[in-house]
Amino acid sequence: NAGVTQTPKFRILKIGQSMTLQCTQDMNHNYMYWYRQDPGMGLKLIYYSVGAGITDKGEVPNGYNVSRSTTEDFPLRLELAAPSQTSVYFCASSSGTDTQYFGPGTRLTVL
Amino acid sequence: KNQVEQSPQSLIILEGKNCTLQCNYTVSPFSNLRWYKQDTGRGPVSLTIMTFSENTKSNGRYTATLDADTKQSSLHITASQLSDSASYICVVSAVDSSYKLIFGSGTRLLVRP
């Protein structure tokens, strides 16, 4: 079991560029989440999904989009990167309200 | 507004010593409280989870307490080891959205030899 995997580990973007952060889990969890973690702050929920084909906004969804076509994958799309999106992004999964398992994170810098 | 506040922000202790980290929350209606450990450059890993009816839960050298009346929790680390150096994050969820977690900003613990 690899758990939750994320790619890439690091990325530098220029303002206005777009990219997709990949997230895959092999635990057959229905629930998946995207968070961002800014320095000295708690994790903030960007988007979440309770199953394939179902997604919903979290606390800070502006500037991001998601899709959930399979149980395993939950990619996060940044369309027009802005410096405010410089952060560490974590994907997580869970079976309902149980423990959330986190991936290793993607460190994104927008210059 | 649902909030989770942790103290201290950072802490330095000597190897072998004990320490206690604090968490206060205003989340209502309360569902459960979790403590996570986050090593530098890694994702958070769950240590304990407590519901309203539980007031103590242990995981090895980690013991979490919960006082739902005062909305306070603590994480006690016994006989600290160098590998305990990490951020410890208190996370609370509400009954009406128990999979949407509210994260504290964490306590950064450094254990020195």
GROMACS .gro file of C-alpha atoms in nm:
model
  224
    1ASN     CA    1   0.000   0.000   0.000
    2ALA     CA    2   0.151   0.329  -0.112
    3GLY     CA    3  -0.124   0.525   0.068
    4VAL     CA    4  -0.166   0.876  -0.073
    5THR     CA    5   0.083   0.986  -0.338
    6GLN     CA    6   0.126   1.333  -0.481
    7THR     CA    7   0.319   1.467  -0.778
    8PRO     CA    8   0.517   1.678  -0.829
    9LYS     CA    9   0.705   1.733  -0.500
   10PHE     CA   10   0.818   2.082  -0.601
   11ARG     CA   11   0.717   2.325  -0.873
   12ILE     CA   12   0.794   2.684  -0.966
   13LEU     CA   13   0.538   2.864  -1.182
   14LYS     CA   14   0.532   3.204  -1.343
   15ILE     CA   15   0.233   3.431  -1.283
   16GLY     CA   16  -0.050   3.336  -1.518
   17GLN     CA   17   0.070   2.983  -1.589
   18SER     CA   18  -0.147   2.684  -1.517
   19MET     CA   19  -0.074   2.340  -1.375
   20THR     CA   20  -0.234   2.030  -1.229
   21LEU     CA   21  -0.133   1.877  -0.898
   22GLN     CA   22  -0.186   1.504  -0.905
   23CYS     CA   23  -0.317   1.295  -0.613
   24THR     CA   24  -0.375   0.920  -0.604
   25GLN     CA   25  -0.479   0.690  -0.319
   26ASP     CA   26  -0.484   0.311  -0.314
   27MET     CA   27  -0.692   0.258   0.001
   28ASN     CA   28  -1.029   0.261  -0.179
   29HIS     CA   29  -1.137   0.565   0.021
   30ASN     CA   30  -1.447   0.748  -0.092
   31TYR     CA   31  -1.350   1.081   0.064
   32MET     CA   32  -1.065   1.289  -0.073
   33TYR     CA   33  -0.947   1.641   0.013
   34TRP     CA   34  -0.714   1.915  -0.098
   35TYR     CA   35  -0.558   2.148   0.159
   36ARG     CA   36  -0.309   2.430   0.146
   37GLN     CA   37  -0.069   2.512   0.426
   38ASP     CA   38   0.080   2.859   0.448
   39PRO     CA   39   0.375   2.928   0.681
   40GLY     CA   40   0.265   2.951   1.046
   41MET     CA   41  -0.097   2.882   0.959
   42GLY     CA   42  -0.329   2.585   0.993
   43LEU     CA   43  -0.425   2.379   0.692
   44LYS     CA   44  -0.714   2.524   0.493
   45LEU     CA   45  -0.956   2.306   0.295
   46ILE     CA   46  -0.967   2.396  -0.075
   47TYR     CA   47  -1.198   2.131  -0.221
   48TYR     CA   48  -1.324   1.792  -0.116
   49SER     CA   49  -1.499   1.494  -0.272
   50VAL     CA   50  -1.725   1.234  -0.112
   51GLY     CA   51  -1.708   0.997  -0.408
   52ALA     CA   52  -1.638   0.967  -0.779
   53GLY     CA   53  -1.823   1.237  -0.970
   54ILE     CA   54  -1.899   1.445  -0.659
   55THR     CA   55  -1.695   1.747  -0.554
   56ASP     CA   56  -1.762   2.050  -0.337
   57LYS     CA   57  -1.591   2.371  -0.230
   58GLY     CA   58  -1.406   2.405   0.094
   59GLU     CA   59  -1.296   2.717   0.276
   60VAL     CA   60  -1.061   2.865   0.012
   61PRO     CA   61  -1.165   2.741  -0.337
   62ASN     CA   62  -1.102   3.057  -0.543
   63GLY     CA   63  -0.844   3.007  -0.817
   64TYR     CA   64  -0.868   2.628  -0.811
   65ASN     CA   65  -1.068   2.354  -0.979
   66VAL     CA   66  -1.100   1.981  -0.917
   67SER     CA   67  -1.246   1.672  -1.078
   68ARG     CA   68  -1.306   1.319  -0.951
   69SER     CA   69  -1.358   1.076  -1.234
   70THR     CA   70  -1.231   0.772  -1.041
   71THR     CA   71  -1.219   0.667  -0.675
   72GLU     CA   72  -0.839   0.671  -0.682
   73ASP     CA   73  -0.758   1.009  -0.838
   74PHE     CA   74  -0.835   1.366  -0.731
   75PRO     CA   75  -0.635   1.621  -0.934
   76LEU     CA   76  -0.624   1.990  -0.839
   77ARG     CA   77  -0.604   2.245  -1.122
   78LEU     CA   78  -0.460   2.596  -1.096
   79GLU     CA   79  -0.569   2.796  -1.401
   80LEU     CA   80  -0.400   3.135  -1.367
   81ALA     CA   81  -0.130   3.109  -1.106
   82ALA     CA   82  -0.091   3.405  -0.870
   83PRO     CA   83   0.174   3.476  -0.603
   84SER     CA   84  -0.097   3.427  -0.337
   85GLN     CA   85  -0.109   3.061  -0.438
   86THR     CA   86   0.247   3.004  -0.321
   87SER     CA   87   0.199   2.738  -0.056
   88VAL     CA   88   0.238   2.371   0.031
   89TYR     CA   89  -0.050   2.162  -0.097
   90PHE     CA   90  -0.160   1.842   0.073
   91CYS     CA   91  -0.399   1.581  -0.056
   92ALA     CA   92  -0.572   1.350   0.192
   93SER     CA   93  -0.821   1.066   0.187
   94SER     CA   94  -1.048   0.893   0.436
   95SER     CA   95  -1.324   0.637   0.460
   96GLY     CA   96  -1.598   0.869   0.577
   97THR     CA   97  -1.537   1.063   0.897
   98ASP     CA   98  -1.254   0.840   1.010
   99THR     CA   99  -0.885   0.931   1.017
  100GLN     CA  100  -0.762   1.132   0.720
  101TYR     CA  101  -0.441   1.007   0.560
  102PHE     CA  102  -0.221   1.272   0.406
  103GLY     CA  103   0.015   1.266   0.113
  104PRO     CA  104   0.371   1.406   0.132
  105GLY     CA  105   0.275   1.745  -0.013
  106THR     CA  106   0.362   1.958  -0.314
  107ARG     CA  107   0.560   2.277  -0.255
  108LEU     CA  108   0.449   2.539  -0.509
  109THR     CA  109   0.613   2.875  -0.568
  110VAL     CA  110   0.458   3.133  -0.801
  111LEU     CA  111   0.693   3.408  -0.916
  112LYS     CA  112  -1.671   3.135   1.416
  113ASN     CA  113  -1.517   2.789   1.450
  114GLN     CA  114  -1.158   2.824   1.560
  115VAL     CA  115  -0.878   2.615   1.706
  116GLU     CA  116  -0.595   2.783   1.896
  117GLN     CA  117  -0.279   2.614   2.017
  118SER     CA  118  -0.011   2.708   2.265
  119PRO     CA  119   0.274   2.748   2.289
  120GLN     CA  120   0.365   2.835   1.932
  121SER     CA  121   0.702   2.669   1.979
  122LEU     CA  122   0.880   2.474   2.250
  123ILE     CA  123   1.233   2.348   2.311
  124ILE     CA  124   1.296   2.067   2.559
  125LEU     CA  125   1.583   1.835   2.645
  126GLU     CA  126   1.572   1.471   2.544
  127GLY     CA  127   1.409   1.258   2.809
  128LYS     CA  128   1.195   1.537   2.950
  129ASN     CA  129   0.815   1.552   2.942
  130CYS     CA  130   0.605   1.827   2.789
  131THR     CA  131   0.243   1.927   2.747
  132LEU     CA  132   0.089   2.107   2.451
  133GLN     CA  133  -0.242   2.292   2.475
  134CYS     CA  134  -0.539   2.331   2.244
  135ASN     CA  135  -0.850   2.548   2.289
  136TYR     CA  136  -1.138   2.536   2.046
  137THR     CA  137  -1.467   2.712   1.981
  138VAL     CA  138  -1.607   2.457   1.733
  139SER     CA  139  -1.973   2.383   1.790
  140PRO     CA  140  -2.149   2.145   1.789
  141PHE     CA  141  -1.842   1.939   1.867
  142SER     CA  142  -1.787   1.602   1.701
  143ASN     CA  143  -1.430   1.494   1.766
  144LEU     CA  144  -1.080   1.619   1.830
  145ARG     CA  145  -0.763   1.481   1.676
  146TRP     CA  146  -0.395   1.535   1.732
  147TYR     CA  147  -0.165   1.504   1.433
  148LYS     CA  148   0.215   1.497   1.415
  149GLN     CA  149   0.379   1.664   1.118
  150ASP     CA  150   0.747   1.608   1.052
  151THR     CA  151   0.925   1.877   0.852
  152GLY     CA  152   0.851   1.839   0.483
  153ARG     CA  153   0.595   1.564   0.537
  154GLY     CA  154   0.219   1.534   0.561
  155PRO     CA  155   0.043   1.516   0.901
  156VAL     CA  156   0.006   1.175   1.063
  157SER     CA  157  -0.276   1.098   1.306
  158LEU     CA  158  -0.181   1.033   1.671
  159THR     CA  159  -0.517   1.019   1.848
  160ILE     CA  160  -0.885   1.088   1.792
  161MET     CA  161  -1.133   1.155   2.074
  162THR     CA  162  -1.508   1.194   2.072
  163PHE     CA  163  -1.724   1.389   2.315
  164SER     CA  164  -1.748   1.101   2.564
  165GLU     CA  165  -1.373   1.030   2.585
  166ASN     CA  166  -1.149   1.232   2.813
  167THR     CA  167  -0.819   1.046   2.774
  168LYS     CA  168  -0.655   0.850   2.497
  169SER     CA  169  -0.300   0.721   2.472
  170ASN     CA  170  -0.077   0.621   2.184
  171GLY     CA  171   0.255   0.499   2.321
  172ARG     CA  172   0.431   0.795   2.485
  173TYR     CA  173   0.158   1.033   2.368
  174THR     CA  174  -0.144   1.094   2.589
  175ALA     CA  175  -0.424   1.326   2.485
  176THR     CA  176  -0.688   1.464   2.719
  177LEU     CA  177  -1.016   1.632   2.639
  178ASP     CA  178  -1.241   1.851   2.851
  179ALA     CA  179  -1.550   1.909   2.637
  180ASP     CA  180  -1.703   2.140   2.899
  181THR     CA  181  -1.418   2.391   2.887
  182LYS     CA  182  -1.337   2.307   2.521
  183GLN     CA  183  -0.975   2.233   2.596
  184SER     CA  184  -0.742   1.952   2.504
  185SER     CA  185  -0.382   1.874   2.585
  186LEU     CA  186  -0.120   1.644   2.440
  187HIS     CA  187   0.134   1.511   2.688
  188ILE     CA  188   0.459   1.363   2.560
  189THR     CA  189   0.648   1.144   2.805
  190ALA     CA  190   1.023   1.079   2.801
  191SER     CA  191   1.078   1.278   2.483
  192GLN     CA  192   1.302   1.149   2.205
  193LEU     CA  193   1.484   1.333   1.929
  194SER     CA  194   1.235   1.188   1.682
  195ASP     CA  195   0.955   1.375   1.860
  196SER     CA  196   1.084   1.697   1.704
  197ALA     CA  197   0.794   1.799   1.480
  198SER     CA  198   0.486   2.017   1.466
  199TYR     CA  199   0.184   1.893   1.661
  200ILE     CA  200  -0.149   1.997   1.522
  201CYS     CA  201  -0.483   1.999   1.702
  202VAL     CA  202  -0.777   1.937   1.468
  203VAL     CA  203  -1.146   1.962   1.552
  204SER     CA  204  -1.458   1.874   1.355
  205ALA     CA  205  -1.821   1.970   1.401
  206VAL     CA  206  -2.119   1.735   1.409
  207ASP     CA  207  -2.282   1.879   1.098
  208SER     CA  208  -1.965   1.843   0.886
  209SER     CA  209  -1.744   1.591   1.061
  210TYR     CA  210  -1.523   1.527   0.759
  211LYS     CA  211  -1.443   1.899   0.727
  212LEU     CA  212  -1.160   1.949   0.972
  213ILE     CA  213  -1.062   2.275   1.143
  214PHE     CA  214  -0.688   2.289   1.198
  215GLY     CA  215  -0.491   2.474   1.459
  216SER     CA  216  -0.165   2.635   1.347
  217GLY     CA  217   0.037   2.383   1.545
  218THR     CA  218   0.306   2.378   1.814
  219ARG     CA  219   0.657   2.334   1.684
  220LEU     CA  220   0.851   2.110   1.923
  221LEU     CA  221   1.227   2.078   1.918
  222VAL     CA  222   1.389   1.808   2.131
  223ARG     CA  223   1.759   1.868   2.195
  224PRO     CA  224   2.013   1.606   2.304
   0.00000   0.00000   0.00000
